[in-house]
Coordinates of C-alpha atoms and ligand atoms in Angstrom, one line a residue:
X1 CA 12.7 -3.1 -6.7
X2 CA 15.0 -3.2 -3.8
X3 CA 14.0 -1.7 -0.1
X4 CA 16.3 0.4 2.4
X5 CA 16.2 1.4 5.6
X6 CA 15.9 5.0 6.4
X7 CA 18.6 5.0 9.3
X8 CA 21.3 3.6 6.9
X9 CA 21.4 -0.2 7.4
X10 CA 23.6 -2.2 4.2
X11 CA 20.8 -4.9 3.9
X12 CA 18.9 -4.7 1.3
X13 CA 15.9 -6.2 0.6
X14 CA 12.5 -7.3 -1.6
X15 CA 9.3 -6.3 -1.1
X16 CA 7.7 -9.8 0.4
X17 CA 10.7 -9.8 2.3
X18 CA 10.1 -6.4 4.2
X19 CA 6.1 -7.0 3.6
X20 CA 5.6 -9.7 7.3
X21 CA 8.1 -7.5 9.0
X22 CA 7.5 -4.6 11.2
X23 CA 10.6 -1.9 11.7
X24 CA 14.0 -2.3 9.2
X25 CA 16.1 -4.2 11.7
X26 CA 18.6 -1.1 12.9
X27 CA 14.5 0.7 13.7
X28 CA 14.7 2.4 10.3
X29 CA 11.3 2.5 7.6
X30 CA 11.9 0.7 4.6
X31 CA 11.7 3.0 2.0
X32 CA 11.9 1.8 -2.0
X33 CA 15.8 2.7 -2.9
X34 CA 14.1 4.8 -5.8
X35 CA 10.7 6.0 -6.8
X36 CA 9.7 4.6 -10.6
X37 CA 9.0 7.8 -12.0
X38 CA 5.9 7.5 -14.5
X39 CA 5.7 10.5 -18.1
X40 CA 2.5 12.3 -19.1
X41 CA 2.6 9.3 -21.1
X42 CA 2.3 6.5 -19.3
X43 CA -0.6 8.6 -17.0
X44 CA -2.4 8.9 -20.4
X45 CA -2.3 5.3 -20.6
X46 CA -3.8 4.8 -17.4
X47 CA -6.6 7.6 -17.5
X48 CA -9.5 5.0 -17.7
X49 CA -8.6 2.2 -16.4
X50 CA -10.4 0.5 -13.4
X51 CA -9.2 0.9 -10.2
X52 CA -8.2 -2.8 -9.7
X53 CA -6.3 -2.2 -13.2
X54 CA -4.9 0.9 -12.2
X55 CA -3.7 -0.5 -8.6
X56 CA -1.9 -3.1 -10.8
X57 CA 0.0 -1.1 -13.0
X58 CA 1.4 1.0 -9.8
X59 CA 2.1 -1.3 -7.8
X60 CA 3.9 -4.0 -10.3
X61 CA 6.4 -0.9 -10.5
X62 CA 7.0 -1.9 -6.9
X63 CA 6.8 -5.6 -6.6
X64 CA 8.8 -8.2 -9.1
X65 CA 8.6 -11.1 -6.5
X66 CA 5.1 -11.4 -6.8
X67 CA 4.7 -12.8 -10.2
X68 CA 2.4 -10.3 -12.3
X69 CA -0.6 -12.7 -13.6
X70 CA -0.8 -13.2 -9.4
X71 CA -1.5 -9.4 -8.6
X72 CA -3.3 -8.6 -10.7
X73 CA -5.7 -11.3 -9.2
X74 CA -4.9 -9.7 -6.0
X75 CA -5.9 -6.6 -7.6
X76 CA -9.4 -7.6 -8.8
X77 CA -10.0 -9.5 -5.7
X78 CA -9.5 -7.0 -3.3
X79 CA -11.2 -3.4 -4.9
X80 CA -14.5 -4.4 -6.0
X81 CA -17.7 -2.5 -5.9
X82 CA -19.4 -5.2 -4.1
X83 CA -17.0 -4.3 -1.2
X84 CA -16.2 -0.3 -2.4
X85 CA -20.0 0.0 -3.1
X86 CA -19.5 2.1 -6.3
X87 CA -17.4 1.0 -9.4
X88 CA -15.0 3.7 -8.8
X89 CA -14.1 2.6 -5.6
X90 CA -13.0 5.3 -4.6
X91 CA -15.6 8.7 -6.7
X92 CA -15.3 11.9 -6.2
X93 CA -18.2 14.7 -4.7
X94 CA -18.0 18.2 -5.9
X95 CA -19.0 20.8 -3.0
X96 CA -18.7 23.8 -5.0
X97 CA -16.6 25.1 -7.9
X98 CA -12.7 23.4 -7.9
X99 CA -13.2 21.8 -4.8
X100 CA -14.3 18.2 -4.2
X101 CA -14.4 14.9 -1.1
X102 CA -13.1 12.1 -2.7
X103 CA -14.8 9.8 -0.8
X104 CA -11.7 7.0 -0.2
X105 CA -14.5 5.4 3.1
X106 CA -17.0 3.6 2.2
X107 CA -15.5 -0.4 1.8
X108 CA -16.5 -3.0 5.1
X109 CA -15.9 -0.4 8.2
X110 CA -16.0 2.8 6.4
X111 CA -13.0 4.5 7.3
X112 CA -10.1 5.3 5.0
X113 CA -7.4 1.8 6.2
X114 CA -9.6 -0.3 4.7
X115 CA -7.7 1.5 0.6
X116 CA -5.1 -0.9 2.4
X117 CA -5.8 -3.2 5.0
X118 CA -7.8 -4.9 2.2
X119 CA -4.9 -5.2 -0.5
X120 CA -2.6 -6.1 3.1
X121 CA -5.1 -9.6 4.3
X122 CA -5.2 -10.7 0.4
X123 CA -1.2 -10.2 0.1
X124 CA -0.7 -12.4 4.0
X125 CA -2.8 -14.9 2.8
X126 CA -0.6 -15.5 -0.6
X127 CA 2.5 -14.8 0.7
X128 CA 2.0 -17.3 4.2
X129 CA 0.5 -19.4 1.4
X130 CA 3.3 -19.5 -1.1
X131 CA 5.8 -20.0 2.2
X132 CA 3.7 -22.6 4.4
X133 CA 3.7 -20.6 7.2
X134 CA 1.1 -19.0 10.2
X135 CA 1.0 -15.5 11.9
X136 CA -0.7 -14.0 14.6
X137 CA -1.5 -10.2 14.3
X138 CA -1.2 -9.0 17.8
X139 CA -2.1 -4.8 17.4
X140 CA -3.5 -1.8 19.3
X141 CA -6.0 0.2 18.2
X142 CA -8.6 3.1 19.5
X143 CA -11.3 2.1 16.8
X144 CA -10.1 2.6 12.9
X145 CA -7.1 -0.2 12.2
X146 CA -8.8 -1.9 14.7
X147 CA -11.2 -2.6 12.8
X148 CA -9.8 -2.4 9.9
X149 CA -7.6 -5.4 10.1
X150 CA -10.3 -8.2 11.6
X151 CA -12.6 -7.2 8.1
X152 CA -9.1 -7.8 6.6
X153 CA -8.4 -10.5 7.7
X154 CA -11.1 -12.4 9.2
X155 CA -11.7 -15.8 7.3
X156 CA -8.3 -15.8 5.6
X157 CA -6.0 -19.2 5.4
X158 CA -3.2 -19.1 7.6
X159 CA -3.6 -15.8 10.3
X160 CA -4.9 -14.3 13.8
X161 CA -5.7 -11.3 15.0
X162 CA -5.3 -10.5 18.3
X163 CA -6.6 -7.0 19.1
X164 CA -6.3 -5.0 22.4
X165 CA -8.6 -1.8 22.0
X166 CA -9.5 0.5 25.6
X167 CA -12.3 -1.2 27.6
X168 CA -15.7 0.8 27.4
X169 CA -13.6 4.2 24.7
X170 CA -14.1 3.7 21.6
X171 CA -17.9 4.7 20.3
X172 CA -20.5 1.9 20.4
X173 CA -20.2 2.2 16.9
X174 CA -16.6 1.0 16.6
X175 CA -17.8 -1.5 19.5
X176 CA -20.1 -2.6 17.9
X177 CA -18.3 -3.0 14.3
X178 CA -15.2 -5.6 15.9
X179 CA -17.3 -7.2 18.3
X180 CA -20.2 -8.7 16.3
X181 CA -16.8 -10.6 14.8
X182 CA -17.9 -14.4 15.0
X183 CA -14.6 -15.4 13.0
X184 CA -13.5 -17.3 14.6
X185 CA -10.1 -15.9 13.5
X186 CA -10.2 -12.9 15.2
X187 CA -10.2 -12.1 18.7
X188 CA -11.1 -9.1 20.2
X189 CA -9.2 -8.3 23.6
X190 CA -10.9 -5.0 26.1
X191 CA -8.0 -3.9 28.2
X192 CA -8.9 -2.7 31.5
X193 CA -7.3 0.9 30.5
X194 CA -6.5 3.7 28.3
X195 CA -5.2 3.5 24.3
X196 CA -1.8 4.1 26.0
X197 CA -1.7 0.4 28.3
X198 CA -3.0 -1.1 25.0
X199 CA 0.3 0.4 23.4
X200 CA 2.8 -0.5 26.0
X201 CA 1.1 -4.2 26.1
X202 CA 1.4 -4.6 22.5
X203 CA 5.3 -3.2 22.8
X204 CA 6.1 -5.8 25.3
X205 CA 4.9 -8.6 24.1
X206 CA 7.2 -7.9 21.1
X207 CA 10.2 -6.8 22.7
X208 CA 10.1 -10.6 24.2
X209 CA 12.1 -11.7 20.9
X210 CA 11.7 -15.4 22.4
X211 CA 8.0 -15.4 22.8
X212 CA 7.1 -13.1 19.6
X213 CA 9.4 -15.6 16.9
X214 CA 7.8 -18.9 19.0
X215 CA 3.9 -17.6 18.2
X216 CA 4.8 -15.9 14.8
X217 CA 4.2 -12.9 16.4
X218 CA 3.3 -9.6 13.6
X219 CA 1.8 -6.1 13.6
X220 CA -0.2 -4.6 10.3
X221 CA 0.8 -1.0 11.9
X222 CA 0.6 2.5 9.8
X223 CA 4.4 2.1 9.7
X224 CA 4.2 -1.2 6.8
X225 CA 5.6 -0.4 3.0
X226 CA 3.1 -2.3 1.3
X227 CA -0.1 -0.6 3.2
X228 CA 1.3 2.6 2.4
X229 CA 1.5 1.9 -1.1
X230 CA -1.6 1.1 -1.7
X231 CA -2.5 4.2 -0.5
X232 CA -0.8 6.3 -3.9
X233 CA -3.1 4.7 -5.6
X234 CA -6.0 6.9 -4.5
X235 CA -4.0 9.4 -4.7
X236 CA -3.9 8.7 -9.1
X237 CA -7.1 8.5 -8.8
X238 CA -8.1 11.6 -7.1
X239 CA -6.6 13.4 -9.7
X240 CA -7.4 11.5 -12.9
X241 CA -10.9 11.9 -11.7
X242 CA -10.2 16.1 -11.6
X243 CA -8.3 16.7 -14.4
X244 CA -8.6 15.9 -18.2
X245 CA -5.6 17.1 -19.5
X246 CA -1.8 15.4 -19.2
X247 CA 0.3 18.7 -16.9
X248 CA -2.7 19.5 -14.6
X249 CA -1.9 20.0 -11.8
X250 CA -4.2 19.7 -8.2
X251 CA -3.5 19.5 -4.6
X252 CA -4.7 16.2 -2.1
X253 CA -5.9 18.2 1.4
X254 CA -5.4 15.1 4.3
X255 CA -6.7 15.0 7.8
X256 CA -3.6 13.5 9.1
X257 CA -2.8 11.8 12.3
X258 CA 0.4 9.4 11.9
X259 CA 1.5 10.5 8.3
X260 CA 0.4 7.6 7.0
X261 CA -1.4 8.9 3.8
X262 CA -0.1 11.8 2.8
X263 CA 3.0 10.3 3.5
X264 CA 0.7 8.2 0.2
X265 CA 0.9 11.3 -1.5
X266 CA 4.5 12.1 -1.1
X267 CA 5.0 9.2 -2.6
X268 CA 2.6 9.9 -5.5
X269 CA 3.7 13.4 -5.9
X270 CA 7.9 12.1 -6.3
X271 CA 6.3 9.7 -8.7
X272 CA 5.3 12.5 -11.0
X273 CA 1.8 12.7 -10.4
X274 CA 1.1 16.3 -11.5
X275 CA 0.0 18.0 -7.8
X276 CA 0.7 21.6 -7.1
X277 CA 0.6 21.3 -2.7
X278 CA -0.1 18.7 -0.4
X279 CA -2.3 19.7 2.5
X280 CA -1.8 18.5 5.9
X281 CA -4.6 19.3 8.1
X282 CA -4.0 18.3 12.2
X283 CA -6.3 18.1 15.1
X284 CA -5.7 19.9 17.9
X285 CA -2.5 17.7 18.2
X286 CA -0.7 19.7 16.6
X287 CA 2.8 18.2 16.6
X288 CA 2.4 18.0 12.2
X289 CA 1.6 21.6 11.8
X290 CA 4.3 22.9 14.0
X291 CA 7.5 21.4 11.8
X292 CA 5.8 22.2 9.1
X293 CA 5.5 26.0 10.8
X294 CA 8.3 25.9 12.5
X295 CA 11.0 23.1 11.0
X296 CA 10.8 22.0 14.7
X297 CA 9.5 18.3 15.0
X298 CA 8.7 17.9 19.3
X299 CA 7.6 14.4 20.2
X300 CA 4.0 15.2 23.6
X301 CA 3.9 13.7 26.6
X302 CA 1.1 11.6 27.2
X303 CA -0.6 14.7 29.5
X304 CA -0.4 16.7 26.0
X305 CA -1.7 14.4 24.1
X306 CA -5.1 15.9 24.0
X307 CA -8.5 13.7 23.1
X308 CA -10.4 15.4 20.9
X309 CA -13.6 15.0 18.5
X310 CA -11.5 13.9 15.0
X311 CA -9.5 10.5 17.4
X312 CA -7.7 8.7 15.0
X313 CA -5.5 12.0 14.7
X314 CA -5.2 12.0 18.5
X315 CA -0.8 11.7 18.3
X316 CA 2.0 12.5 20.4
X317 CA 4.0 11.5 17.2
X318 CA 3.7 10.6 14.5
X319 CA 5.0 7.2 13.2
X320 CA 6.1 7.8 9.3
X321 CA 6.8 11.0 10.0
X322 CA 10.1 9.4 9.4
X323 CA 10.6 8.9 5.4
X324 CA 9.2 11.7 4.6
X325 CA 12.5 13.8 6.6
X326 CA 14.8 10.9 5.1
X327 CA 13.6 12.3 1.9
X328 CA 13.8 15.8 2.7
X329 CA 17.9 15.2 4.4
X330 CA 18.1 14.0 0.9
X331 CA 18.2 10.3 1.8
X332 CA 21.0 11.2 4.8
X333 CA 20.6 7.9 6.2
X334 CA 23.9 8.7 9.1
X335 CA 21.5 12.1 10.1
X336 CA 17.9 10.7 10.0
X337 CA 19.5 8.0 12.3
X338 CA 20.2 10.6 14.5
X339 CA 17.3 12.4 14.5
X340 CA 15.3 9.4 15.1
X341 CA 17.3 8.0 16.9
X342 CA 19.5 9.8 19.6
X343 CA 18.1 13.2 19.5
X344 CA 14.5 12.1 20.0
X345 CA 15.7 9.6 22.5
X346 CA 17.4 12.7 24.3
X347 CA 16.1 16.0 23.6
X348 CA 12.2 14.5 23.3
X349 CA 12.7 17.2 20.0
X350 CA 14.8 18.0 17.4
X351 CA 15.1 21.7 15.6
X352 CA 15.6 21.5 10.9
X353 CA 14.4 25.6 10.9
X354 CA 17.3 26.8 10.2
X355 CA 18.8 24.2 7.9
X356 CA 18.8 24.6 4.0
X357 CA 16.2 22.0 3.5
X358 CA 14.2 23.2 5.3
X359 CA 13.7 26.1 3.9
X360 CA 13.5 24.7 0.5
X361 CA 11.1 21.8 1.5
X362 CA 8.2 23.3 0.5
X363 CA 9.2 24.0 -3.0
X364 CA 11.0 20.9 -3.7
X365 CA 7.9 18.6 -1.6
X366 CA 4.9 21.3 -1.9
X367 CA 3.5 20.7 2.4
X368 CA 1.6 23.5 3.1
X369 CA -0.6 23.3 7.2
X370 CA -2.8 23.5 9.1
X371 CA -4.9 22.9 12.3
X372 CA -8.5 22.7 12.8
X373 CA -10.1 23.0 16.6
X374 CA -13.4 21.5 18.1
X375 CA -14.9 24.8 17.2
X376 CA -13.6 24.8 13.8
X377 CA -15.1 20.8 13.1
X378 CA -18.4 21.6 14.6
X379 CA -18.7 25.3 12.5
X380 CA -17.3 23.2 8.5
X381 CA -19.9 20.0 10.0
X382 CA -22.7 22.2 9.8
X383 CA -21.9 24.8 7.1
X384 CA -21.0 21.9 4.7
X385 CA -24.5 20.9 5.6
X386 CA -26.3 23.9 4.9
X387 CA -24.7 24.9 1.6
X388 CA -23.9 21.0 0.3
X389 CA -26.3 19.2 1.3
X390 CA -23.4 16.8 2.2
X391 CA -22.6 15.1 5.6
X392 CA -18.3 15.3 6.7
X393 CA -17.1 12.9 9.6
X394 CA -15.1 15.3 11.7
X395 CA -12.0 14.5 10.2
X396 CA -13.0 15.0 7.5
X397 CA -14.1 18.0 8.5
X398 CA -10.8 19.0 9.8
X399 CA -9.1 18.3 7.0
X400 CA -11.9 20.7 4.8
X401 CA -11.3 23.5 7.2
X402 CA -7.7 23.6 6.4
X403 CA -8.0 23.4 2.8
X404 CA -10.0 26.4 2.4
X405 CA -7.0 28.1 4.1
X406 CA -4.9 26.8 0.8
X407 CA -7.3 27.1 -2.4
X408 CA -5.4 28.6 -5.3
X409 CA -7.8 29.7 -8.0
X410 CA -7.1 27.1 -10.8
X411 CA -6.5 24.2 -9.2
X412 CA -8.3 21.9 -8.1
X413 CA -8.6 21.4 -4.7
X414 CA -9.4 17.7 -3.4
X415 CA -9.6 17.5 0.2
X416 CA -9.6 12.9 1.4
X417 CA -12.7 11.2 3.0
X418 CA -11.0 9.2 5.9
X419 CA -14.9 8.2 8.0
X420 CA -18.0 8.1 7.2
X421 CA -20.3 10.2 10.1
X422 CA -21.8 7.1 11.5
X423 CA -18.6 6.0 13.2
X424 CA -18.6 9.3 15.7
X425 CA -21.9 10.0 16.1
X426 CA -21.8 12.1 18.9
X427 CA -19.9 15.3 17.3
X428 CA -22.6 14.8 14.8
X429 CA -25.4 14.5 16.8
X430 CA -23.4 18.5 18.8
X431 CA -23.4 19.9 15.2
X432 CA -26.4 19.2 13.8
X433 CA -28.5 18.3 16.6
X434 CA -29.4 15.2 14.3
X435 CA -28.3 11.0 14.0
X436 CA -25.6 10.8 11.0
X437 CA -27.2 8.5 8.1
X438 CA -26.7 4.8 8.4
X439 CA -26.0 1.9 5.8
X440 CA -28.2 0.2 5.5
X441 CA -25.9 -3.4 6.2
X442 CA -24.8 -1.4 9.6
X443 CA -29.0 -1.9 10.6
X444 CA -29.3 -2.8 14.0
X445 CA -24.9 -3.2 14.3
X446 CA -25.7 -3.0 17.8
X447 CA -28.0 -4.9 18.6
X448 CA -25.8 -7.8 17.4
X449 CA -23.8 -10.1 20.0
X450 CA -20.6 -9.5 20.6
X451 CA -17.2 -12.1 21.4
X452 CA -15.2 -9.9 23.5
X453 CA -12.5 -10.4 25.8
X454 CA -11.5 -8.0 29.0
X455 CA -8.3 -8.5 30.2
X456 CA -7.0 -6.0 32.8
X457 CA -3.2 -3.9 31.3
X458 CA -1.5 -7.6 32.5
X459 CA 1.1 -8.3 29.5
X460 CA 1.3 -12.4 31.5
X461 CA -2.3 -12.9 30.9
X462 CA -2.5 -11.2 27.2
X463 CA 0.1 -13.8 25.8
X464 CA -1.6 -16.4 28.1
X465 CA -4.6 -16.2 26.4
X466 CA -2.6 -15.6 22.9
X467 CA -0.3 -18.7 24.0
X468 CA -4.6 -20.6 24.9
X469 CA -5.8 -19.6 21.4
X470 CA -2.9 -21.0 18.9
X471 CA -3.3 -24.5 18.8
Ligands
PLP1 C1 -5.9 7.1 10.9 C2 -7.0 8.3 10.4 C3 -6.4 9.1 10.3 C4 -4.8 9.2 9.8 O1 -4.0 8.8 9.1 P1 -3.0 8.7 8.9 O2 -2.4 8.1 8.2 O3 -2.4 8.0 10.7 O4 -2.5 10.1 9.0 C5 -7.4 10.1 9.8 N1 -8.8 10.2 9.6 C6 -9.2 9.2 10.3 C7 -10.8 8.7 10.4 C8 -8.5 7.4 10.1 O5 -9.1 6.6 10.1

């Protein structure tokens, strides 16, 4: 399997080459040259496989430069009941007839990002070991990504993590999760500023090519193809649990921010998984709902980006969306380059509303969308608690709210649970007047000693810190 850039660069690369890279050289995102098709007989064969075996079968369609025995061992070591809490790894919970929650949030940091990040940690360690190289991961987080990355990389050979976060702005639980890690290869940098300041610092460091090369700086952001392909697996696992017959279709509802999670659903559907509709749910930051309603993709300014009670979906643009648009445009790299390069730089928006490809997109790709507000979130959390005795977090509530708008008789609807309520306790207290349930292993986490360095929003200071700690 070879990988190409969504912006038409002529080079083709193999999986382990793009594993440690970010963007393609022309600024595009990597995608496989084609999506491997999985027929009904193969689906039947996979039914009943343990999750790590299913992961191996799917990943091996995309990865041919890691020996099969090694890849199988990496999957087996990643997806264990010990790490993810159950032997199903992603168990379905039925809320009512035809409506399910798929639990993706029982990993080490209680959000779905663990599903991919835990695999990425093991793939990085394997590939760096094979090359005899080291990697210093620099990232910016408003909460979930940073903790998932740290818990995936802690104690790994050849890897250090430098994670910037806005000082005092993550939820108390998220701060405790990250800052209580004592592993010497994990560095928390609390920046006196907002999330954008953290992102700007990461960008400035990455743009210093000499520093980047000399200190072997890398990233783990959601445009990494390995993260995306790891997420494809749980769409298959969800389908197996909700169906008994080969041709039965299901729909998925996905709380969306950067379009990473739902893009994996798109890939699963392109591979032939019988998905009726991919329901995209946004919060007040409705960049993507607007696109699927109108064909207009409009990047928001900072002032136009809302701080909401589902903060992991507070985006001004969707960094994985280019992958879907590339497919929508019949994989026209030149056109994708012009839309995401020149047009966005010039106008901050593009409009595919009158393009025949957009008109056909709903049928061809099965997308639907909707938006959920703070009031919707609280009402959904309350309703789900009262009627089903199930506590859902704010992001999952956005998904559930929009899922109900698109439910169809006879087609099971699976809502992806992207975090547990304890991560966003304030909204639960507001909705239910009580504290969220807390898994026992997190008891007293706020009282543990903390390892964090507070720095001003100053690129030079961050660079100096990295340099000092890369001995
Ligand atoms: C990251 C995140 C999302 C958004 O996922 P994308 O892949 O960016 O669309 C939704 N919910 C939670 C809890 C998250 O951490």
